[in-house]
Structures are given as C-alpha cells and as structure tokens.
mmCIF file of C-alpha atoms and ligand atoms in Angstrom:
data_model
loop_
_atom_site.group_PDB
_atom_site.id
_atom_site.type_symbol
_atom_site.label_atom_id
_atom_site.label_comp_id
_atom_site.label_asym_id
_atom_site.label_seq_id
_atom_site.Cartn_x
_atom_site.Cartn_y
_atom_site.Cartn_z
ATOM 1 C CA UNK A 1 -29.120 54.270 52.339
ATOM 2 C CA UNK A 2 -26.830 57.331 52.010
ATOM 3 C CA UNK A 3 -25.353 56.504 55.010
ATOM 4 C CA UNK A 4 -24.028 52.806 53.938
ATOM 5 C CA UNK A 5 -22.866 53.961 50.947
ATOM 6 C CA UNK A 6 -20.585 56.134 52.301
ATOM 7 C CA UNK A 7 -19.353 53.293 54.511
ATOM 8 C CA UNK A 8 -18.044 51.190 52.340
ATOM 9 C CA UNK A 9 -14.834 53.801 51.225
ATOM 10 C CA UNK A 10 -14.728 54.217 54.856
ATOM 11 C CA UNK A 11 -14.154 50.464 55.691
ATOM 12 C CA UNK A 12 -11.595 50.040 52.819
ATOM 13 C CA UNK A 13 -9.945 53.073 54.077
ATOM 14 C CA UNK A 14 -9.502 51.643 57.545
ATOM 15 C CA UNK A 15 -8.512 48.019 56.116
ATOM 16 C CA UNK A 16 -5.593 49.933 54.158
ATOM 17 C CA UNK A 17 -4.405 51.781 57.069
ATOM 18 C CA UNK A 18 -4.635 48.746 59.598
ATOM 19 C CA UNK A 19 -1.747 48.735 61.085
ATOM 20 C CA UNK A 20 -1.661 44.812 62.105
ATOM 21 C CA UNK A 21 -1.470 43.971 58.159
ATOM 22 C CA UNK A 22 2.013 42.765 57.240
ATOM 23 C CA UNK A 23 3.959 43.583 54.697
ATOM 24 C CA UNK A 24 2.749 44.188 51.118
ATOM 25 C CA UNK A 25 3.745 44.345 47.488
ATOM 26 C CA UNK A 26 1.850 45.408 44.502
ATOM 27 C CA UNK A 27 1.981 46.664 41.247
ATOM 28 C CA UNK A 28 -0.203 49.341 39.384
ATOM 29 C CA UNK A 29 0.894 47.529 36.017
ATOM 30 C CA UNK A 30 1.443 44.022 35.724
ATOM 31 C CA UNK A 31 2.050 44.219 31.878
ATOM 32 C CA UNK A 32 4.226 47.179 30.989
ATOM 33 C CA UNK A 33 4.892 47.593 26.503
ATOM 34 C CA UNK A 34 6.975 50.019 25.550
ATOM 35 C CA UNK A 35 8.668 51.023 22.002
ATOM 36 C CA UNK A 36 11.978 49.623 21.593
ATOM 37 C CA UNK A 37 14.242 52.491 23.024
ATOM 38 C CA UNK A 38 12.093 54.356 24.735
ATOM 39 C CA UNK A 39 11.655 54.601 28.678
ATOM 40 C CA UNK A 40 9.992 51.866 30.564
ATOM 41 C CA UNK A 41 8.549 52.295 34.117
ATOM 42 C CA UNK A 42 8.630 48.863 36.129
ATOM 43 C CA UNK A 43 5.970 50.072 39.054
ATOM 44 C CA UNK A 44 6.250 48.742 42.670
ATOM 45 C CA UNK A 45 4.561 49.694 45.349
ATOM 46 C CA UNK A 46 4.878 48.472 49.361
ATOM 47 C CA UNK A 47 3.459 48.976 52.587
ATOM 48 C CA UNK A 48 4.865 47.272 55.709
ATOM 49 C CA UNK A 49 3.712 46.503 59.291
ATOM 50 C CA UNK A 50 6.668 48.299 61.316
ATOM 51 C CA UNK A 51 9.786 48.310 58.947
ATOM 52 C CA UNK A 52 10.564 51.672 57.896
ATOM 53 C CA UNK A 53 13.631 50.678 56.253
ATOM 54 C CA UNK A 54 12.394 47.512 54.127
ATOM 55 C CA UNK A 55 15.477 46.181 51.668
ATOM 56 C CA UNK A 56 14.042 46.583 48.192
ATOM 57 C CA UNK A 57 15.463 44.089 45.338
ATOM 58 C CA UNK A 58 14.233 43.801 41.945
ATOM 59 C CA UNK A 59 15.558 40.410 39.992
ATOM 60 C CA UNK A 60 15.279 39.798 36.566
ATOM 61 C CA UNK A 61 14.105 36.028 34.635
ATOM 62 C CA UNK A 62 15.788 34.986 32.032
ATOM 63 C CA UNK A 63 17.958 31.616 31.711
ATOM 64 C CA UNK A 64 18.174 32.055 35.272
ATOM 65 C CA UNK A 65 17.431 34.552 37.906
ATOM 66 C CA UNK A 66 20.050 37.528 37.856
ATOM 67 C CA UNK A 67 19.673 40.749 39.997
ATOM 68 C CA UNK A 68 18.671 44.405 38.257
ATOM 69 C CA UNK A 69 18.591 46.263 42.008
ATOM 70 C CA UNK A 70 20.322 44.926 45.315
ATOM 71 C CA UNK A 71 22.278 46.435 47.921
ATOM 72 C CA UNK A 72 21.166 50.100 47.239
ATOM 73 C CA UNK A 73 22.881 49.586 43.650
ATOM 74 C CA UNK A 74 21.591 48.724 39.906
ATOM 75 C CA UNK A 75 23.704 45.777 38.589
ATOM 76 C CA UNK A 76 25.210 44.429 35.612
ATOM 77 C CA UNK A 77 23.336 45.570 32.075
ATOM 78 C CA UNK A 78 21.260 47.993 34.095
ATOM 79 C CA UNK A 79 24.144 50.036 36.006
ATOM 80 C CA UNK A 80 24.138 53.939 34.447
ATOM 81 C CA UNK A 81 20.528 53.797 32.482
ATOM 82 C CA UNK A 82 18.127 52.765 35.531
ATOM 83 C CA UNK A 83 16.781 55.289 38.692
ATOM 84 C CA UNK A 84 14.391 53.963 41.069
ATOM 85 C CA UNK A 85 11.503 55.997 42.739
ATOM 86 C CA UNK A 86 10.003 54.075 46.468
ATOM 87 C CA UNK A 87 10.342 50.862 44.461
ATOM 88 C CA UNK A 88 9.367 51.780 41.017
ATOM 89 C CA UNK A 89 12.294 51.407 38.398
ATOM 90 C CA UNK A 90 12.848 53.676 35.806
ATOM 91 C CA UNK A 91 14.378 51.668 32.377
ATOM 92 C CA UNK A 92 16.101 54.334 29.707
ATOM 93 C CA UNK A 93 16.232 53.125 26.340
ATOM 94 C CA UNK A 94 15.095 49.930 26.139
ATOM 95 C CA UNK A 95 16.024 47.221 24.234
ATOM 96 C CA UNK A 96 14.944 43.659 23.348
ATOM 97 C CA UNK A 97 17.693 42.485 25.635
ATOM 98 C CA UNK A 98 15.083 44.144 28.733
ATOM 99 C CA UNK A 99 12.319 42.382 27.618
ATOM 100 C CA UNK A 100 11.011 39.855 29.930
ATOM 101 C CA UNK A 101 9.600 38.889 33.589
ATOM 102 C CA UNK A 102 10.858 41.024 36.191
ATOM 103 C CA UNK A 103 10.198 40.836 40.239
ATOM 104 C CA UNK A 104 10.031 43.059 42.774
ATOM 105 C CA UNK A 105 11.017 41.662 46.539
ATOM 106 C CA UNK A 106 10.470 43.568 50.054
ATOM 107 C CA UNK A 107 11.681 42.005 52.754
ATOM 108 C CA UNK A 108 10.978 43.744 55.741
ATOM 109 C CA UNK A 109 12.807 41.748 58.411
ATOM 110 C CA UNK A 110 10.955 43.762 61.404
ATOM 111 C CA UNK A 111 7.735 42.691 60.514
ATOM 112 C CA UNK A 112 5.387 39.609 60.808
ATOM 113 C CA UNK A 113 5.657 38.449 57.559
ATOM 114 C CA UNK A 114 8.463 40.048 56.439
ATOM 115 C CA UNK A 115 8.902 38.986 52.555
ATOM 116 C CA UNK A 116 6.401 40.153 50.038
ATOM 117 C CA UNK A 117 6.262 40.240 45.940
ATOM 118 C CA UNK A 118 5.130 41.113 42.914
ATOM 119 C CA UNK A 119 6.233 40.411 39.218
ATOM 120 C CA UNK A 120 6.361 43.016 36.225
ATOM 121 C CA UNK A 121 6.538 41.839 32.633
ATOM 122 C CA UNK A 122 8.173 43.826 30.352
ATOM 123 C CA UNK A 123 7.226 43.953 26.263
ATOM 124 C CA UNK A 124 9.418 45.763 24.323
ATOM 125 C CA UNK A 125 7.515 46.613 21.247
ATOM 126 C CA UNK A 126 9.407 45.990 17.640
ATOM 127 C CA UNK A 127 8.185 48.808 14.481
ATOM 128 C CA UNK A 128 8.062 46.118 11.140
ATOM 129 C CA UNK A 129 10.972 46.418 9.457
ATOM 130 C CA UNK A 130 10.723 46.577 5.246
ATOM 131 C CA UNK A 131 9.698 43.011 4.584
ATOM 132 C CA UNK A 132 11.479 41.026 2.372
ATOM 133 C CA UNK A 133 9.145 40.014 -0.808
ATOM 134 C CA UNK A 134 9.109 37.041 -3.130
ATOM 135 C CA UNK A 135 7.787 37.553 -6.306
ATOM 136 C CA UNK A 136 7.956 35.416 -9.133
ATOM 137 C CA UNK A 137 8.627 37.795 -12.198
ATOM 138 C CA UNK A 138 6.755 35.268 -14.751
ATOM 139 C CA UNK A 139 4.756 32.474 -14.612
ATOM 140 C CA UNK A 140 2.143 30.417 -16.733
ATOM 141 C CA UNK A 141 -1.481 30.976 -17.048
ATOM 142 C CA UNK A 142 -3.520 28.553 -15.190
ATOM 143 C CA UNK A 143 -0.690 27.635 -13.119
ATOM 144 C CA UNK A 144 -0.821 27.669 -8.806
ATOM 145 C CA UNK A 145 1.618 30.905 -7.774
ATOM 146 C CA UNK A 146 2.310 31.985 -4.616
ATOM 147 C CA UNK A 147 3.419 34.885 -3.258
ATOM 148 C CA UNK A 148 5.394 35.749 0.097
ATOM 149 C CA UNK A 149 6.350 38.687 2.388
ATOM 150 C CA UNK A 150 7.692 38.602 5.733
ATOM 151 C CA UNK A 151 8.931 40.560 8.298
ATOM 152 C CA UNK A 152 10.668 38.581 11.222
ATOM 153 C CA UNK A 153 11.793 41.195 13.661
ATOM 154 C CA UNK A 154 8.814 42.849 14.441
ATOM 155 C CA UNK A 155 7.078 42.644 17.793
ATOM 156 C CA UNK A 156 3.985 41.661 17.732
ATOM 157 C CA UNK A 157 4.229 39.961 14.476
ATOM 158 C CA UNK A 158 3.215 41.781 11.775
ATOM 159 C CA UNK A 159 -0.065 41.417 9.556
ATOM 160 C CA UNK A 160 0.799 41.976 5.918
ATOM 161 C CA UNK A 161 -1.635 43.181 3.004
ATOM 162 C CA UNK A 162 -1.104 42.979 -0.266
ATOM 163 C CA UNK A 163 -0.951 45.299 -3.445
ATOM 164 C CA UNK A 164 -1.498 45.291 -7.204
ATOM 165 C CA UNK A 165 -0.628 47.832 -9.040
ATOM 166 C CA UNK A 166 -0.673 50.369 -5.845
ATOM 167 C CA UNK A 167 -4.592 49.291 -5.098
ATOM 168 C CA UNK A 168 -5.052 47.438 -1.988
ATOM 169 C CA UNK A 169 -6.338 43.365 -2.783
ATOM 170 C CA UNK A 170 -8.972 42.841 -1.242
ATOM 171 C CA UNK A 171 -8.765 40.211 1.612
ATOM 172 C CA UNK A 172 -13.154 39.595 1.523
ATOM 173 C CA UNK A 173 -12.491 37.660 -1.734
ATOM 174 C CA UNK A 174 -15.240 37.731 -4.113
ATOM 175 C CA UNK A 175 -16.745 34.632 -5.677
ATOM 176 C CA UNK A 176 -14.613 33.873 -8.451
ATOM 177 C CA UNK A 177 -11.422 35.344 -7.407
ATOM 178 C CA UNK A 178 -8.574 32.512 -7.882
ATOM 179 C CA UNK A 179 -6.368 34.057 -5.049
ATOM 180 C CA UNK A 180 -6.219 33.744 -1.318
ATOM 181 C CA UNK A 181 -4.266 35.864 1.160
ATOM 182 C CA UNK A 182 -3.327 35.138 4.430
ATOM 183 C CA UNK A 183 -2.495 38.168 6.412
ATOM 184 C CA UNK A 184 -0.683 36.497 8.960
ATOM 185 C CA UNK A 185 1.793 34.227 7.292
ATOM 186 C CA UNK A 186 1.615 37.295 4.888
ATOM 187 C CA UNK A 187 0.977 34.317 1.805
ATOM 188 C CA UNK A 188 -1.189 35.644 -1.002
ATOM 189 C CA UNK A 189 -1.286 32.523 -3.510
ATOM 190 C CA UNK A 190 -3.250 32.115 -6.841
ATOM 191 C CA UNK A 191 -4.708 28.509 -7.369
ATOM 192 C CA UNK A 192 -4.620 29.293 -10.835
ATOM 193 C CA UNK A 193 -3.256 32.245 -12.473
ATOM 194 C CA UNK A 194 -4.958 34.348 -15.525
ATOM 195 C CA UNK A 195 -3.876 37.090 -18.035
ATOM 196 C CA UNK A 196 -5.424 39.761 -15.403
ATOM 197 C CA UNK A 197 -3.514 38.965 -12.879
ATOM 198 C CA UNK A 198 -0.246 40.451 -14.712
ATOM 199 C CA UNK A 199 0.699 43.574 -12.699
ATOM 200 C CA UNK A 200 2.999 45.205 -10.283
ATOM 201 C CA UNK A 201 2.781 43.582 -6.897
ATOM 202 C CA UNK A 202 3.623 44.773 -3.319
ATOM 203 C CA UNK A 203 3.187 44.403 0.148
ATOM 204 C CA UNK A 204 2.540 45.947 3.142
ATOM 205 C CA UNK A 205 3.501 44.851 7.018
ATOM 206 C CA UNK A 206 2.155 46.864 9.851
ATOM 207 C CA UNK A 207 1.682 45.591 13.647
ATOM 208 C CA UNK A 208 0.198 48.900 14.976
ATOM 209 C CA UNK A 209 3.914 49.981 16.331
ATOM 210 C CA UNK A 210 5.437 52.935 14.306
ATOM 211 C CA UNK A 211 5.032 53.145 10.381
ATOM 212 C CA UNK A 212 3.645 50.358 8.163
ATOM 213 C CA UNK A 213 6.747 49.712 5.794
ATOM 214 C CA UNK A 214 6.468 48.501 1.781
ATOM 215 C CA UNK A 215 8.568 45.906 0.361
ATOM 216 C CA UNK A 216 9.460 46.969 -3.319
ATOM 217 C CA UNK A 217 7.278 46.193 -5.801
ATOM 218 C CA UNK A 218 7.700 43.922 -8.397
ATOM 219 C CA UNK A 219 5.996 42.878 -11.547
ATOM 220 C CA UNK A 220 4.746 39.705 -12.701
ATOM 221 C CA UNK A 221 3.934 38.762 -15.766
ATOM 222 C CA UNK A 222 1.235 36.152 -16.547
ATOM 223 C CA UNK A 223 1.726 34.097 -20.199
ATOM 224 C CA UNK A 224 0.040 31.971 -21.928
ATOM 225 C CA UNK A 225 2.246 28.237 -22.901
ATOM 226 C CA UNK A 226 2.945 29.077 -27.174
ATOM 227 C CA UNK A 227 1.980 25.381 -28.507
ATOM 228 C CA UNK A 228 3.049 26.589 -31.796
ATOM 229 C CA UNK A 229 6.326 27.323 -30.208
ATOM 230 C CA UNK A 230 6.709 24.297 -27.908
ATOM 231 C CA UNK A 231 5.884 22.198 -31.118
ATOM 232 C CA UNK A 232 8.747 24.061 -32.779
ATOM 233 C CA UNK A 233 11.164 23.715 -30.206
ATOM 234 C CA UNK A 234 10.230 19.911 -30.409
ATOM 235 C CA UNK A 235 10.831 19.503 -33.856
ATOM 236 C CA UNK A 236 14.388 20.931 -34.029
ATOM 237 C CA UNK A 237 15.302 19.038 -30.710
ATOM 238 C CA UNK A 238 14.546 15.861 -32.985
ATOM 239 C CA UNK A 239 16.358 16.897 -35.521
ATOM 240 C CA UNK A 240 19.217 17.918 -33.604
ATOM 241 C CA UNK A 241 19.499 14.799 -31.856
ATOM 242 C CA UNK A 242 19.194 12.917 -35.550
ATOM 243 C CA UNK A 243 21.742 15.537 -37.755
ATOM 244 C CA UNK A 244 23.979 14.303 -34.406
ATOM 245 C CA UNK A 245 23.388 11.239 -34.269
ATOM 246 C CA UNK A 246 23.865 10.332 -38.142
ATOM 247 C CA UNK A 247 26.332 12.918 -38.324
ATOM 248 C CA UNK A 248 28.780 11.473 -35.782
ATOM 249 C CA UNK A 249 27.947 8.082 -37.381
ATOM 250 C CA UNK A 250 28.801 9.124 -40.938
ATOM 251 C CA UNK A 251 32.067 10.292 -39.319
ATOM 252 C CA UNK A 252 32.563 7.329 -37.141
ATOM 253 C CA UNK A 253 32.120 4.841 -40.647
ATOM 254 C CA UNK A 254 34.312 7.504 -43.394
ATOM 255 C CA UNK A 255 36.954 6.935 -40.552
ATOM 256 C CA UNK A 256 36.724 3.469 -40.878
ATOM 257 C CA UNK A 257 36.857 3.279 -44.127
ATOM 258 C CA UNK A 258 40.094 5.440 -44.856
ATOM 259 C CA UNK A 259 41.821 3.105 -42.465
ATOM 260 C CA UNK A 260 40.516 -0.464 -43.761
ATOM 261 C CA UNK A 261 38.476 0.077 -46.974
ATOM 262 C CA UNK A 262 36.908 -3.119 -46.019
ATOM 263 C CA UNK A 263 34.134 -4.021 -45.298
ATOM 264 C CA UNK A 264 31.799 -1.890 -42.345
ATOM 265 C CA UNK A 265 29.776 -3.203 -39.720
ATOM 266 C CA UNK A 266 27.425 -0.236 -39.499
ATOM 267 C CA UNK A 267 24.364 -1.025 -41.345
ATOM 268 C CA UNK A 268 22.560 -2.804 -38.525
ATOM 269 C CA UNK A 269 23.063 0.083 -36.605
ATOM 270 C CA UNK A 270 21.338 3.414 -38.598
ATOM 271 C CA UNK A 271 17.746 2.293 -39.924
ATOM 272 C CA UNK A 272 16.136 4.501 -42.458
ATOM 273 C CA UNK A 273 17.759 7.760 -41.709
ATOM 274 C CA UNK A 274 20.996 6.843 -42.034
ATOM 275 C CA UNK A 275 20.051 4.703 -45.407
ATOM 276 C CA UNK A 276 18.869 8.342 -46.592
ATOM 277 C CA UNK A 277 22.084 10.282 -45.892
ATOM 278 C CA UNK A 278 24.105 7.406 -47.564
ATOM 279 C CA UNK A 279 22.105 7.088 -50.551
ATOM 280 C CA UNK A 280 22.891 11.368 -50.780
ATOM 281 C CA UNK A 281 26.405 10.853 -49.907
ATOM 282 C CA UNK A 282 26.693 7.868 -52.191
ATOM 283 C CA UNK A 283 25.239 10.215 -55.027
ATOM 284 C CA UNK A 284 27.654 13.295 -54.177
ATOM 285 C CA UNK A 285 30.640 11.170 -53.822
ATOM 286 C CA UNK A 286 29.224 9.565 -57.602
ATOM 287 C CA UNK A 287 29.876 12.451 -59.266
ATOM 288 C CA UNK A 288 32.424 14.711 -57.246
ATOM 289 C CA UNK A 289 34.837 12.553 -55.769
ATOM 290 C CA UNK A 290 36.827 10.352 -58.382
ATOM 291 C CA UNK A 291 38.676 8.357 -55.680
ATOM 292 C CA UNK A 292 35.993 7.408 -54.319
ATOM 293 C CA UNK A 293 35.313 3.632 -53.785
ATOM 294 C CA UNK A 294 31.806 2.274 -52.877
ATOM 295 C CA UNK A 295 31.269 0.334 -50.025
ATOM 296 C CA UNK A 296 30.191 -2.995 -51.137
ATOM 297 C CA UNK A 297 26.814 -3.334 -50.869
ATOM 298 C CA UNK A 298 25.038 -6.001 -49.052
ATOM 299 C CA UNK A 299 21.807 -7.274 -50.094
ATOM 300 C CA UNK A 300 19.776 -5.908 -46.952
ATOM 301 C CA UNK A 301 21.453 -2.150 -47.527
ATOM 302 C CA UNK A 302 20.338 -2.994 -51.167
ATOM 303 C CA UNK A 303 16.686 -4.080 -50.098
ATOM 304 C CA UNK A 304 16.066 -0.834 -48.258
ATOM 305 C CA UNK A 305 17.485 1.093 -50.953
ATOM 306 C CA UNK A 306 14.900 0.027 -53.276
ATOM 307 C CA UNK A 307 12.063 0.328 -50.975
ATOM 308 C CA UNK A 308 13.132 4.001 -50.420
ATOM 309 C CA UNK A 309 13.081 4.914 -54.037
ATOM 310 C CA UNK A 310 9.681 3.235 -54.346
HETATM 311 C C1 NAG B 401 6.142 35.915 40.403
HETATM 312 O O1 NAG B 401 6.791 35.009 39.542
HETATM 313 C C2 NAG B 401 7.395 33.917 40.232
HETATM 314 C C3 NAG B 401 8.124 33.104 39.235
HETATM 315 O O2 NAG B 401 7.518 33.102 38.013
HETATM 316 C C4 NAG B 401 6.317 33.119 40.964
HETATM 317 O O3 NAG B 401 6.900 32.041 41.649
HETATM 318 C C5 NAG B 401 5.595 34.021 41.916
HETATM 319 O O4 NAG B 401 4.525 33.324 42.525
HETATM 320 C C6 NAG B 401 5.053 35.261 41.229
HETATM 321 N N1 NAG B 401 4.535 36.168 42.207
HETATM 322 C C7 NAG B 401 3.361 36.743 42.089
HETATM 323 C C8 NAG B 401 2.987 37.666 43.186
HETATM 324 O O5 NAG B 401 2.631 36.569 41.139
HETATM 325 C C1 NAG B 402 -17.683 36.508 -11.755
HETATM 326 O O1 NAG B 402 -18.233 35.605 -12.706
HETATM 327 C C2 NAG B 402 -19.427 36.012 -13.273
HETATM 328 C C3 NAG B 402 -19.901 34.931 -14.235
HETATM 329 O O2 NAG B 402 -19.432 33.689 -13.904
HETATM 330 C C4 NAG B 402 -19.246 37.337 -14.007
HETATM 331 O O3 NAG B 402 -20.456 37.787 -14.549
HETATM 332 C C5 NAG B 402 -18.694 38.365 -13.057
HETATM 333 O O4 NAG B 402 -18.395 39.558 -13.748
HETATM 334 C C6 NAG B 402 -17.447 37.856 -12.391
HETATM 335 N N1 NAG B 402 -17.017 38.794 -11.376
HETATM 336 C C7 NAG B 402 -15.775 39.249 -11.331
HETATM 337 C C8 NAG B 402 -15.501 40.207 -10.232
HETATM 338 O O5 NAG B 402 -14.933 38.924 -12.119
#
C-alpha cells in the first residue's frame, strides 16, 4: 500500500516533465480582485515541447480585442505602469479602466502544437462612496413613506442599513413593525407611519471593500392631520372666495350705476348673499350718503328681502 501511494506523485511528476507534451498555458488565478489603485498580478504560466524562445502576448477584451503586451513591448494605456515576470504581468495602480477579461497567448512556432491560452479576469474592487440619502423631513401619520440611499459607484454593490436616531433598525422585523428595509436597493419604507417613528434617520453602505461610509442624517418628523385646523382653513377659503366674489360684484354694479343710473341687470346673478350685502349697503348708503339714489326695486329683489327679514 505504501508503495502505490507514493506512485501516484511519481506518475504526475513524469506526466509534467514528458517531454512529447506540447505547448501549455495556465493560470494560478483565473479571477484576480484587487482595490481600485492598488497592484494587480495577471499570472501566466507556460511550458513548451522544444521552443525555448516562445513569443508571449497578452490581449485585452473590451469593445474589441486590443493588445496590453506584443513584440517584447507593453502598449497603449499600459506602456510605463506594467512589468512582466516569465508571462505573469504586473498592473500598478489600477483603475476601473483595467477591469475586465484579459488573455494570455504562447505561440511556440517550434513545437507540435504551437499556440496555447489562458484568460485572466480582472475585478477592480470600488470602496462605497457616501451615499446620497432621501429623506422626507415631514410627513403624515398613517401615511406610506419611503426612504432611499444609494451608492452607485461602488464595486460590488453596496448593502445599505439603516439608522434611527444612531441605533441600528433592525432588518428581522418584529411582528407589528410598519416598516420594511431592503438592504440591497437600500429602500427602508413605512406602510404606514406613526408618532414613534419621528426621529433622526441615517444610513449606512458597506460592500466589504474599505470603510462603510454614512450619509448625513436627517430628521423626520411624523404629524398628526389638525381637523380643527383643516376645518378652519376651509371656512375662510369660503369666505374668501364669497367677500371676492360679492365684493367684485358690488364693484362691478356701483360702476354701473354711476355711469347709467338705470336700471341693473344683476339681481339674477347674486342669490342670498349678495341680497344680504345690499340690504347693508342699502341701509349705510340710507343714512350716510345724501346723494344717494336707490336702485329701483323689482318685485323679486323685494320678495327676498322680506323673506330675509322674516
Ligand atoms: C478565453 O476567452 C476566449 C474569448 O472569451 C475564448 O474564446 C477562449 O476559449 C478562452 N480560453 C480559455 C482557455 O478559456
Ligand atoms: C406589538 O403589539 C402588541 C399588542 O398588539 C404589544 O403588546 C407589543 O408591545 C407590541 N410590540 C412592539 C415591539 O411594539
């Protein structure tokens, strides 16, 4: 038994240093994520038949295919802040504009097969930036609120959590709690809102690269609707619209009057209102204004004269 065990090493050992296999590429690290300028290593590693001079090129996906490494020489974006090692590139300072699939080609023209492969992605990881927070600063009791926060740059997307008055909300809701959060779309919305929820709100985005950041809290304030003061504000709206409306008739018919002194045309238009200011501005004008002259009065006016003093 001891002895087979110690075989099998053996056998691989032998397979790698076969010298009829042809050429071949590999990578220790398929997936390579790295903070957003620092160093990223793009590993590539080769073995050929005969070729002891393979030609190494490393291309770059994007819109289309553009080279990082031919001809002995980095190119384009990567000239200046790229070494290479064997194959293995070194990146300095990375960048979102890096990110992406990369490819590693030796062609060996000496050997059997004499083209071989292997791809690299590169992840350049984001820290969340302060998220920008929308909270309303009042809002109605019983009414449906919601809450956002959001942080776009960050890679991976960030998760947010929310805050109240500096204590962490709890996302495991409890029975009758009337809000809901969702961490990811960083939403934390009341169905209905109460009294207690009144407080100073904040949140939170973290995606496990560099330090959570805060948005700036905010407070909201929860009220209840004042019926007393909604009935109020009712009322004088009425009577705004009324003083107006009578008001700019009165106008409109002591206009017409100092012009014609005839006859008006206005008493179908006022109903009882109107027949109240009149009868006061008949009784003023009685006994302040000697130049005064009535308007004639027509039997209807006179009708609903009477049934107003009844
Ligand atoms: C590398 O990526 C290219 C294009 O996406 C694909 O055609 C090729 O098969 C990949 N090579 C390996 C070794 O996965
Ligand atoms: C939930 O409601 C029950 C009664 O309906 C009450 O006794 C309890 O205190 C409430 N819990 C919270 C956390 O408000």
């Amino acid at each position: 038994m001891e002895g087979t065990s110690m075989c099998v090493p053996l056998l691989l050992l032998l397979l790698q240093c076969c010298p009829s296999l042809p050429v071949s590429v590999s990578t220790n690290k398929p997936r390579v994520e790295v903070h957003e300028f620092s160093d990223a290593e793009l590993s590539c590693m080769f073995r050929t038949e005969r070729d002891q001079n393979p030609r190494i090129e490393w291309k770059k996906r994007g819109k289309d295919v553009s080279f990082v490494y031919f001809d002995g020489q980095f190119r384009g974006a990567f000239e200046g802040r790229a070494s290479i090692e064997g194959a293995t590139v070194k990146l300095r300072r990375v960048t979102q504009e890096d990110a992406g699939e990369y490819r590693c080609e030796i062609s060996a023209p000496l050997d059997s097969v004499n083209l071989g492969e292997t791809n690299v992605t590169l992840r350049v990881l984001v820290p969340p930036n302060t998220p920008s927070c929308q909270i309303p600063s009042a809002a109605v009791t019983g009414s449906a609120v919601q809450l956002r926060c959001r942080d776009q740059q960050s890679i991976p997307p960030a998760t947010y959590s929310w805050y109240k008055d500096n204590q962490l909300i709890s996302l495991t809701r409890h029975a009758n709690a009337t809000y809901l959060i969702n961490s990811h779309t960083g939403v934390l919305e009341f169905k209905a809102v109460a009294k207690e929820d009144s407080g100073r709100y904040s949140c939170l985005a973290s995606n496990g690269v560099g330090k959570p950041k805060m948005c700036e809290g905010k407070h909201m304030t929860i009220e209840d609707v004042n019926v007393t003061a909604v009935v109020v504000a009712v009322i004088v709206v009425c009577l705004l619209v009324m003083v107006c409306g009578c008001g700019g008739f009165l106008l409109h018919r002591n206009g017409f009057f100092s012009r014609h002194r005839g006859r008006s045309f206005w008493i179908s238009e006022c109903h009882g209102a109107a027949h109240i200011s009149r009868q006061n501005l008949n009784r003023t004008e009685d006994t302040s204004n000697v130049n005064y002259i009535p308007p004639p009065q027509e039997p209807q006016d006179f009708k609903h004269t009477q049934s107003f003093m009844l």
